[in-house]
Coordinates of C-alpha atoms and ligand atoms in Angstrom, one line a residue:
M683 CA 109.9 171.5 6.4
A684 CA 106.1 172.4 6.2
N685 CA 103.6 169.9 6.0
D686 CA 102.0 171.1 3.0
N687 CA 105.5 171.4 1.5
K688 CA 106.5 168.1 2.6
L689 CA 103.9 166.3 0.8
Q690 CA 104.4 167.9 -2.4
A691 CA 108.1 167.3 -2.0
I692 CA 107.1 163.4 -2.0
I693 CA 104.8 163.2 -4.8
G694 CA 107.6 165.2 -6.9
H695 CA 110.5 163.0 -5.4
C696 CA 108.0 160.1 -6.6
K697 CA 107.3 161.2 -10.7
E698 CA 111.1 162.7 -10.7
Y699 CA 112.6 159.0 -9.1
G700 CA 110.0 156.6 -11.2
F701 CA 108.0 155.3 -8.2
I702 CA 104.6 156.5 -8.7
F703 CA 103.1 158.9 -11.8
Q704 CA 99.3 160.4 -12.1
S705 CA 97.6 157.5 -14.5
S706 CA 97.3 158.1 -18.3
E707 CA 99.0 161.3 -17.6
I708 CA 99.8 162.6 -21.3
Y709 CA 95.2 162.6 -21.2
D710 CA 96.0 164.8 -18.4
G711 CA 95.5 162.2 -15.9
L712 CA 92.4 160.3 -14.1
S713 CA 91.5 161.5 -11.0
A714 CA 92.4 159.7 -7.7
V715 CA 93.8 157.1 -9.6
Y716 CA 97.9 156.0 -10.2
D717 CA 100.5 154.0 -11.7
Y718 CA 103.4 152.6 -10.1
G719 CA 107.0 153.6 -12.2
Q720 CA 110.1 151.1 -12.1
M721 CA 110.9 151.9 -8.2
G722 CA 107.5 152.0 -7.0
A723 CA 106.5 148.9 -8.5
E724 CA 109.7 147.3 -6.5
L725 CA 108.7 149.2 -3.0
K726 CA 105.2 148.4 -3.0
R727 CA 106.0 144.7 -4.1
N728 CA 108.7 144.3 -1.2
I729 CA 105.8 145.9 1.1
R730 CA 103.0 143.3 0.3
E731 CA 105.7 140.5 0.5
Y732 CA 106.8 141.7 3.9
W733 CA 103.2 141.7 4.8
W734 CA 102.6 138.5 3.0
K735 CA 105.1 136.3 4.9
S736 CA 104.4 137.7 8.4
M737 CA 100.8 137.2 8.0
T738 CA 101.5 133.8 6.5
Q739 CA 104.5 132.1 6.5
M740 CA 105.6 133.3 10.1
Q741 CA 102.2 132.4 11.5
D742 CA 101.1 128.7 12.1
N743 CA 97.7 129.0 11.6
I744 CA 97.1 131.7 8.1
V745 CA 96.9 130.5 5.1
G746 CA 96.9 132.8 1.8
I747 CA 95.0 133.1 -1.0
D748 CA 93.7 135.1 -4.3
A749 CA 90.1 135.4 -4.8
A750 CA 88.9 137.1 -8.0
I751 CA 87.9 140.7 -8.2
F752 CA 84.7 139.7 -9.5
M753 CA 81.8 137.6 -7.8
H754 CA 78.6 136.6 -7.5
P755 CA 76.4 139.8 -7.4
T756 CA 74.6 138.6 -4.2
V757 CA 77.8 138.5 -2.5
W758 CA 77.1 142.4 -2.3
K759 CA 73.7 142.1 -1.1
A760 CA 74.3 139.8 1.4
S761 CA 77.7 141.8 3.3
G762 CA 75.5 144.9 3.1
H763 CA 77.3 146.3 0.5
V764 CA 74.7 147.3 -2.0
D765 CA 72.3 148.7 1.1
N766 CA 75.1 150.6 3.1
F767 CA 78.3 150.7 1.4
S768 CA 77.7 154.6 1.4
D769 CA 78.6 158.1 2.6
P770 CA 76.5 161.0 3.5
M771 CA 77.3 163.5 0.6
I772 CA 76.5 167.4 0.0
D773 CA 76.4 169.4 -3.1
N774 CA 77.0 173.4 -3.2
K775 CA 73.8 173.9 -5.5
D776 CA 76.5 177.4 -6.7
S777 CA 79.7 175.4 -7.7
Q778 CA 77.8 172.1 -7.9
K779 CA 80.8 170.6 -6.1
R780 CA 80.1 167.6 -3.9
Y781 CA 81.4 166.8 -0.8
R782 CA 81.2 163.9 1.9
V783 CA 79.7 165.4 4.7
D784 CA 82.6 164.2 7.5
H785 CA 85.1 165.4 5.3
L786 CA 83.9 168.8 5.0
I787 CA 83.4 169.4 8.2
E788 CA 87.0 168.0 9.2
A789 CA 88.4 170.3 6.7
Y790 CA 86.9 173.5 8.5
A791 CA 88.0 171.8 12.2
E792 CA 91.0 171.9 11.0
T793 CA 90.8 176.0 11.0
L794 CA 89.8 176.4 14.0
E795 CA 91.5 176.1 17.5
A796 CA 92.4 172.5 18.8
D797 CA 89.8 172.4 21.5
K798 CA 86.9 174.1 19.4
G799 CA 87.6 171.7 16.1
A800 CA 87.6 168.9 18.5
A801 CA 84.8 169.6 20.1
L802 CA 83.1 170.2 16.4
I803 CA 84.0 166.7 15.2
H804 CA 83.1 165.3 18.3
T805 CA 79.1 166.6 17.3
M806 CA 79.6 165.4 13.9
E807 CA 81.0 162.1 14.8
Q808 CA 77.5 161.3 17.4
L809 CA 75.6 163.2 14.6
L810 CA 76.9 160.4 12.0
E811 CA 76.4 157.4 14.5
A812 CA 72.8 158.7 14.8
N813 CA 72.7 159.0 11.2
D814 CA 70.8 162.0 11.3
F815 CA 71.2 164.3 8.4
A816 CA 69.2 167.7 9.2
G817 CA 71.3 167.7 11.8
L818 CA 74.7 167.4 10.1
K819 CA 73.4 169.7 7.8
T820 CA 72.0 172.7 10.2
L821 CA 75.9 172.2 11.9
I822 CA 77.3 172.7 8.5
E823 CA 75.2 175.6 8.2
D824 CA 75.6 177.1 11.6
N825 CA 79.4 177.0 11.5
K826 CA 78.7 179.1 8.4
I827 CA 81.1 176.4 6.5
K828 CA 81.9 177.6 2.7
C829 CA 82.3 175.5 -0.3
T830 CA 85.8 175.4 -1.1
V831 CA 84.7 176.4 -4.8
S832 CA 82.2 178.7 -4.6
G833 CA 82.8 180.0 -1.7
T834 CA 79.0 180.1 -0.4
C835 CA 77.0 178.5 2.3
N836 CA 74.2 177.3 -0.4
W837 CA 73.9 173.6 0.5
T838 CA 71.5 170.8 -0.9
D839 CA 70.2 168.6 1.6
I840 CA 72.6 165.5 2.8
R841 CA 72.1 162.1 0.6
Q842 CA 73.8 159.0 0.7
F843 CA 75.8 157.7 -2.2
N844 CA 76.7 153.9 -3.0
L845 CA 80.5 154.0 -3.4
M846 CA 80.8 150.7 -5.4
F847 CA 81.3 150.5 -9.4
S848 CA 79.2 148.3 -11.7
T849 CA 79.7 146.6 -14.9
E850 CA 77.7 144.3 -17.1
M851 CA 78.9 140.7 -17.4
G852 CA 78.2 139.4 -20.7
S853 CA 76.7 140.9 -23.6
V854 CA 73.3 141.9 -22.6
A855 CA 73.2 144.9 -20.1
D856 CA 70.4 144.3 -17.7
E857 CA 70.1 144.0 -13.9
A858 CA 70.6 140.4 -14.0
N859 CA 73.9 140.6 -15.7
T860 CA 75.2 143.7 -13.2
V861 CA 78.8 142.6 -11.5
Y862 CA 80.4 145.0 -9.0
L863 CA 84.2 145.8 -8.9
R864 CA 84.4 144.7 -5.1
P865 CA 85.4 147.4 -2.6
E866 CA 87.1 145.2 0.1
T867 CA 88.9 141.6 -0.6
A868 CA 87.4 140.4 2.7
Q869 CA 84.4 138.9 1.2
G870 CA 86.7 136.8 -1.4
I871 CA 87.6 135.0 2.0
F872 CA 84.5 134.9 3.7
V873 CA 82.7 133.1 0.6
N874 CA 86.0 130.8 0.7
F875 CA 85.9 130.4 4.3
L876 CA 84.4 126.1 4.5
N877 CA 86.4 125.7 0.9
V878 CA 89.7 126.4 2.8
Q879 CA 89.1 124.9 6.3
K880 CA 87.8 121.6 4.6
S881 CA 90.3 121.7 1.9
G882 CA 93.4 122.6 4.6
R883 CA 91.9 120.8 7.7
M884 CA 92.0 124.1 9.3
K885 CA 91.3 124.2 13.0
I886 CA 89.8 127.2 14.3
P887 CA 91.2 129.6 16.2
F888 CA 92.8 130.2 12.4
G889 CA 92.9 132.7 9.7
I890 CA 92.6 133.2 5.7
A891 CA 94.9 136.0 4.3
Q892 CA 94.6 137.8 0.6
T893 CA 96.1 140.4 -1.0
G894 CA 94.7 142.5 -4.1
K895 CA 93.2 145.3 -5.8
A896 CA 89.4 147.3 -4.6
F897 CA 88.0 150.1 -6.3
R898 CA 85.8 152.3 -4.8
N899 CA 83.6 155.5 -6.3
E900 CA 85.7 157.8 -3.9
I901 CA 83.9 161.2 -4.2
V902 CA 86.4 163.2 -2.2
A903 CA 89.5 161.3 -3.2
R904 CA 92.6 163.3 -2.5
G905 CA 96.0 163.2 -0.3
F906 CA 97.9 161.3 -3.8
I907 CA 97.8 157.8 -2.9
F908 CA 96.1 158.3 0.5
R909 CA 92.7 158.1 -0.9
M910 CA 92.3 156.0 -4.3
R911 CA 89.4 155.0 -6.3
E912 CA 91.7 151.5 -7.6
F913 CA 94.0 150.9 -4.6
E914 CA 95.0 147.6 -3.0
Q915 CA 94.3 145.7 0.4
M916 CA 95.8 143.4 2.4
E917 CA 93.1 141.8 4.8
M918 CA 93.1 138.5 6.8
Q919 CA 90.1 137.3 8.4
F920 CA 90.7 135.5 12.0
F921 CA 88.0 132.9 12.9
V922 CA 87.7 132.3 16.8
R923 CA 84.9 130.8 18.5
P924 CA 82.4 132.9 19.8
G925 CA 82.5 134.7 23.2
T926 CA 86.6 134.8 22.2
Q927 CA 86.8 137.8 20.3
K928 CA 87.4 140.5 22.5
E929 CA 91.1 138.7 23.5
W930 CA 91.5 137.6 19.2
Y931 CA 91.0 141.3 18.8
E932 CA 93.2 142.7 21.5
H933 CA 95.9 139.8 20.3
W934 CA 95.5 141.4 16.5
K935 CA 95.6 145.1 17.6
K936 CA 99.2 144.3 19.4
T937 CA 100.6 142.2 16.8
R938 CA 99.8 144.7 13.8
M939 CA 101.2 147.1 16.0
E940 CA 104.2 145.2 16.7
W941 CA 104.1 144.7 12.5
H942 CA 104.3 148.7 12.3
L943 CA 106.9 149.3 14.7
K944 CA 108.9 146.8 13.3
L945 CA 109.4 149.0 10.1
G946 CA 111.5 151.1 12.2
I947 CA 109.0 154.0 12.6
P948 CA 108.9 155.2 16.2
A949 CA 105.9 154.7 18.2
E950 CA 104.5 158.0 18.5
R951 CA 104.5 158.6 15.1
Y952 CA 100.9 156.0 14.9
R953 CA 98.6 155.9 17.6
F954 CA 94.9 154.1 18.1
H955 CA 91.4 155.4 17.4
D956 CA 88.7 153.4 18.8
H957 CA 85.3 153.8 16.3
V958 CA 82.8 155.6 17.7
K959 CA 80.4 155.3 14.6
L960 CA 80.4 151.3 14.2
A961 CA 80.5 149.7 10.6
H962 CA 77.1 147.2 10.5
Y963 CA 79.3 144.4 10.7
A964 CA 81.2 145.2 13.8
D965 CA 81.2 145.0 17.6
M966 CA 84.4 146.6 18.4
A967 CA 86.8 148.4 15.7
C968 CA 89.9 150.2 15.9
D969 CA 92.1 152.3 13.2
I970 CA 96.0 152.5 13.4
E971 CA 97.0 156.0 12.6
Y972 CA 100.1 157.4 11.3
D973 CA 101.4 160.9 11.3
F974 CA 101.1 161.5 7.9
P975 CA 102.1 164.9 6.3
M976 CA 98.3 166.0 6.4
G977 CA 98.3 164.6 9.9
F978 CA 97.5 161.7 11.9
K979 CA 95.0 159.3 9.6
E980 CA 94.0 155.9 8.8
V981 CA 96.4 153.5 7.8
E982 CA 94.5 150.4 8.6
G983 CA 91.5 149.2 10.6
V984 CA 91.2 146.0 12.8
H985 CA 87.5 144.6 13.5
S986 CA 85.7 142.2 15.3
R987 CA 83.1 141.7 12.7
T988 CA 81.0 139.0 14.9
D989 CA 79.8 136.3 12.6
F990 CA 77.6 138.9 10.3
D991 CA 79.5 137.7 7.5
L992 CA 79.1 134.3 7.3
K993 CA 75.5 134.2 9.1
Q994 CA 74.5 136.9 5.8
H995 CA 76.0 134.5 3.1
Q996 CA 74.7 131.2 4.8
Q997 CA 71.2 133.1 4.7
Y998 CA 71.8 134.5 1.0
S999 CA 73.1 131.4 -0.1
G1000 CA 71.1 128.7 1.4
K1001 CA 74.2 127.2 2.6
K1002 CA 75.7 126.1 5.8
L1003 CA 78.2 127.7 7.3
T1004 CA 79.1 126.6 10.2
Y1005 CA 82.1 124.8 11.8
F1006 CA 82.2 121.9 13.9
D1007 CA 84.5 122.1 17.4
T1008 CA 85.4 118.9 18.9
E1009 CA 86.7 120.4 21.3
I1010 CA 83.5 121.7 22.8
N1011 CA 81.4 119.1 21.0
Q1012 CA 79.7 122.0 19.3
H1013 CA 79.0 123.4 15.5
Y1014 CA 78.6 126.8 15.5
V1015 CA 79.5 130.3 12.5
P1016 CA 82.2 131.6 13.8
Y1017 CA 83.4 135.2 15.0
V1018 CA 85.9 136.8 12.8
I1019 CA 88.6 139.2 13.4
E1020 CA 89.5 141.5 10.5
T1021 CA 93.2 143.2 9.8
S1022 CA 92.8 145.7 7.0
I1023 CA 95.6 147.4 5.9
G1024 CA 95.7 149.3 2.2
L1025 CA 99.1 148.5 0.7
D1026 CA 99.3 151.9 -1.3
R1027 CA 98.7 154.0 2.5
A1028 CA 101.3 151.6 3.6
V1029 CA 103.7 152.9 0.5
M1030 CA 102.7 156.3 1.2
M1031 CA 103.3 156.2 5.1
V1032 CA 107.0 154.4 4.5
L1033 CA 107.7 157.1 1.6
S1034 CA 106.9 159.8 4.2
E1035 CA 109.1 158.8 6.7
A1036 CA 111.5 157.9 4.6
Y1037 CA 112.0 161.6 2.8
E1038 CA 114.2 163.7 4.2
E1039 CA 115.6 166.9 2.4
Q1040 CA 119.2 167.3 4.1
D1041 CA 121.5 170.4 4.1
L1042 CA 124.9 169.2 4.0
S1043 CA 126.5 172.6 3.4
T1044 CA 129.9 173.3 5.0
A1045 CA 132.3 176.3 5.1
E1046 CA 133.4 175.5 2.1
K1047 CA 130.6 174.8 0.2
Q1048 CA 126.9 174.6 -0.1
D1049 CA 125.8 170.9 -0.4
S1050 CA 122.6 169.5 0.1
R1051 CA 120.6 165.5 -0.8
A1052 CA 117.4 164.5 -0.8
V1053 CA 117.1 161.0 0.8
L1054 CA 115.0 158.2 1.1
K1055 CA 115.7 156.5 4.3
L1056 CA 114.0 153.1 3.6
P1057 CA 114.1 150.2 5.6
A1058 CA 116.9 148.0 3.9
M1059 CA 114.5 145.2 3.5
L1060 CA 112.0 147.3 1.6
A1061 CA 114.4 149.2 -0.7
P1062 CA 113.6 148.8 -4.8
I1063 CA 117.5 148.3 -5.1
K1064 CA 119.2 147.0 -2.7
L1065 CA 122.9 147.2 -4.2
A1066 CA 124.2 149.8 -6.4
V1067 CA 127.9 148.4 -7.7
L1068 CA 129.8 151.2 -9.0
P1069 CA 133.3 151.2 -10.9
L1070 CA 135.2 154.0 -9.9
T1071 CA 136.3 154.7 -13.8
K1072 CA 135.3 152.8 -16.9
K1073 CA 139.0 151.3 -17.7
D1074 CA 141.7 149.0 -15.8
G1075 CA 139.0 146.4 -15.0
M1076 CA 137.0 148.1 -12.7
P1077 CA 134.0 147.3 -14.7
E1078 CA 134.4 143.9 -15.1
L1079 CA 134.9 143.5 -11.6
A1080 CA 131.8 145.3 -10.9
K1081 CA 129.5 143.4 -13.4
D1082 CA 131.0 140.2 -11.9
L1083 CA 130.0 141.0 -8.3
I1084 CA 126.3 142.0 -9.6
E1085 CA 126.0 138.4 -11.3
Q1086 CA 126.7 136.7 -8.2
C1087 CA 124.3 138.9 -6.1
K1088 CA 121.2 139.2 -9.0
P1089 CA 120.0 135.7 -7.9
H1090 CA 119.6 137.0 -4.3
F1091 CA 118.7 140.9 -4.2
R1092 CA 118.6 143.7 -6.9
C1093 CA 121.1 145.2 -7.7
F1094 CA 122.3 148.4 -9.7
Y1095 CA 125.3 149.0 -12.2
E1096 CA 126.2 152.5 -12.9
E1097 CA 129.5 153.8 -14.8
K1098 CA 128.3 157.3 -15.6
D1099 CA 129.0 161.0 -13.6
S1100 CA 131.0 161.5 -10.8
I1101 CA 130.9 159.2 -8.0
G1102 CA 129.6 161.9 -5.7
K1103 CA 126.7 162.2 -8.2
R1104 CA 125.8 158.7 -8.4
Y1105 CA 125.9 158.3 -4.4
R1106 CA 123.0 161.2 -4.9
R1107 CA 121.1 159.3 -6.9
M1108 CA 121.3 156.2 -4.8
D1109 CA 120.1 158.3 -2.0
A1110 CA 117.0 159.8 -3.8
L1111 CA 116.5 156.1 -4.9
G1112 CA 116.3 154.9 -1.4
T1113 CA 119.7 152.5 -2.3
P1114 CA 121.1 151.4 1.3
F1115 CA 124.5 150.2 -0.1
C1116 CA 126.6 151.5 -2.5
V1117 CA 129.9 149.8 -3.2
T1118 CA 132.7 151.2 -5.3
I1119 CA 135.5 149.5 -7.2
D1120 CA 138.8 150.9 -7.5
Q1121 CA 142.1 150.8 -8.5
Q1122 CA 142.6 148.9 -5.3
T1123 CA 140.2 146.4 -5.6
K1124 CA 142.6 144.8 -7.9
E1125 CA 145.3 144.8 -5.7
D1126 CA 143.8 143.8 -2.2
G1127 CA 140.3 142.2 -3.3
T1128 CA 138.7 145.1 -1.0
V1129 CA 136.1 147.8 -2.4
T1130 CA 134.6 150.7 -0.3
I1131 CA 131.0 149.8 1.1
R1132 CA 129.1 153.4 1.4
Y1133 CA 125.7 153.5 4.0
R1134 CA 123.0 155.6 2.8
D1135 CA 121.8 156.7 5.9
S1136 CA 125.1 157.5 7.8
M1137 CA 127.2 158.3 4.6
Q1138 CA 129.9 156.4 5.9
Q1139 CA 132.5 154.3 4.2
E1140 CA 134.4 151.6 5.0
R1141 CA 136.6 148.8 3.4
I1142 CA 135.7 145.4 3.3
A1143 CA 137.0 142.7 1.3
L1144 CA 134.7 141.8 -2.0
N1145 CA 134.3 138.7 -1.1
D1146 CA 131.9 139.6 1.7
V1147 CA 129.6 142.1 0.0
K1148 CA 127.0 139.4 -0.7
R1149 CA 126.8 138.0 2.7
I1150 CA 126.6 141.7 4.4
V1151 CA 123.9 142.9 2.6
M1152 CA 121.8 139.3 2.7
E1153 CA 122.0 139.8 6.8
K1154 CA 121.3 143.2 6.3
I1155 CA 117.8 142.9 4.3
A1156 CA 116.7 139.9 6.1
M1157 CA 112.9 140.0 7.0
F1158 CA 113.0 137.8 9.5
Ligands
GAP1803 N1 87.0 144.7 4.7 C1 87.3 145.8 5.8 C2 87.5 147.0 4.9 O1 87.5 147.0 3.6 P1 88.1 150.0 5.6 O2 88.4 150.8 6.3 O3 86.9 150.3 4.1 O4 88.0 148.3 5.9 C3 90.5 149.5 5.2 O5 89.9 149.8 4.5 C4 91.6 149.9 5.0 O6 91.8 149.9 3.4 C5 92.2 151.4 5.3 O7 92.5 151.5 6.4 C6 92.7 152.0 4.1 O8 94.2 151.1 4.2 C7 92.7 151.1 2.6 N2 92.0 152.4 2.2 C8 90.6 152.3 2.1 N3 89.9 153.1 1.5 C9 90.9 153.6 0.7 C10 90.9 154.2 -0.7 N4 89.9 154.8 -1.2 N5 92.4 154.6 -1.2 C11 93.3 153.4 -0.5 N6 93.7 153.0 0.5 C12 92.1 152.5 1.0

């Protein structure tokens, strides 16, 4: 399937089966804001859970917190977001449409032959690194890059545009009451560094993890849930002794890639991309990119943030944020390695990898199915229990099995439609196991279990169903 079609097919599938809806759809939607439906909310929760357990429970020295979205406005001054969290933008004078400069050039580069496109991106990256806006505008004009709406090259100068949303706290709307919707969850960790270190008696190296909403007024929001204005991040800040950051940076690059591979996604669908233009806080940084239907794009960042954030907060708050290292008898401001993954992007990655349209036609009949080959541990529904008919005590047996299993994992009961149709629907929802209760069940206590990916069926003991499913959905 062509990539563009695949993205459209996934978007359609997500809506049809209750995974993801456009926000406020009955009012024609709100751009780049999405709601998770009954299936999507479960999938998202399972990915969050897999991340949380991997990054806290399975680590000896990482704890999790849940900081508020609103923070003191000075946090964002100290972090550099008020002054630096902006993207270079350009407007087309004829259509009034605004573009992020890098997106405009990247989209054009994709239409060129591979080597020409790569050369253009390379030039763009150098100009971005040098903050050479005049040079970037010349690059756009020399390449005759056109606005997709007006079709003209009539461009304004390039300007910076801050991406933070602001609102007022309390009843008086003045500067002093302005608060921001956090653009990253990381700052909630930095300002709590000492609280956690002292109350948890943490010894360096240690990490603090959290998941939560972040907000960015993205100008060019596109690619379904890839770039949203309200999204969720899963971030971990790992505090280390200055001078050891290179070693920990490599450690976290490797560890995070292992996390991705454990999702069953083949290694060739990922690549690392080292940053040429480093953020104002970083001395090393890379993206983990996944091959989305739109091509390789960032799903996660691993950043060596130096002591930038803690030092800034120390300066702006006037409070000491140092750590006493008893091994070397020294006070210092720790260095930080950050891992930061977008939860919505992870959902999109998992859906992109899982979605398949299969032609199952035989000489006798045409057939096909849409299937979500989700990792069993992430599937919204783990087990569907299907009585073959509505009589002969089959529904009762099915419901008994669900009662046994539901404290442990999510089950689904369905007695409507032919068994074939019910299997297809479960395939589309990504349910890894279906169990059918039939006449034989009453006679010998066995059921048919059907596996989503292979569509193979086998006869197993009713009493073994719970154990088998639990083994297959275990995260660790
Ligand atoms: N604390 C560092 C930080 O926020 P980032 O590269 O700006 O770094 C980290 O964001 C991750 O958050 C990205 O890799 C991406 O997965 C996700 N992300 C960022 N902006 C997003 C957006 N507008 N919509 C969805 N996910 C986004």
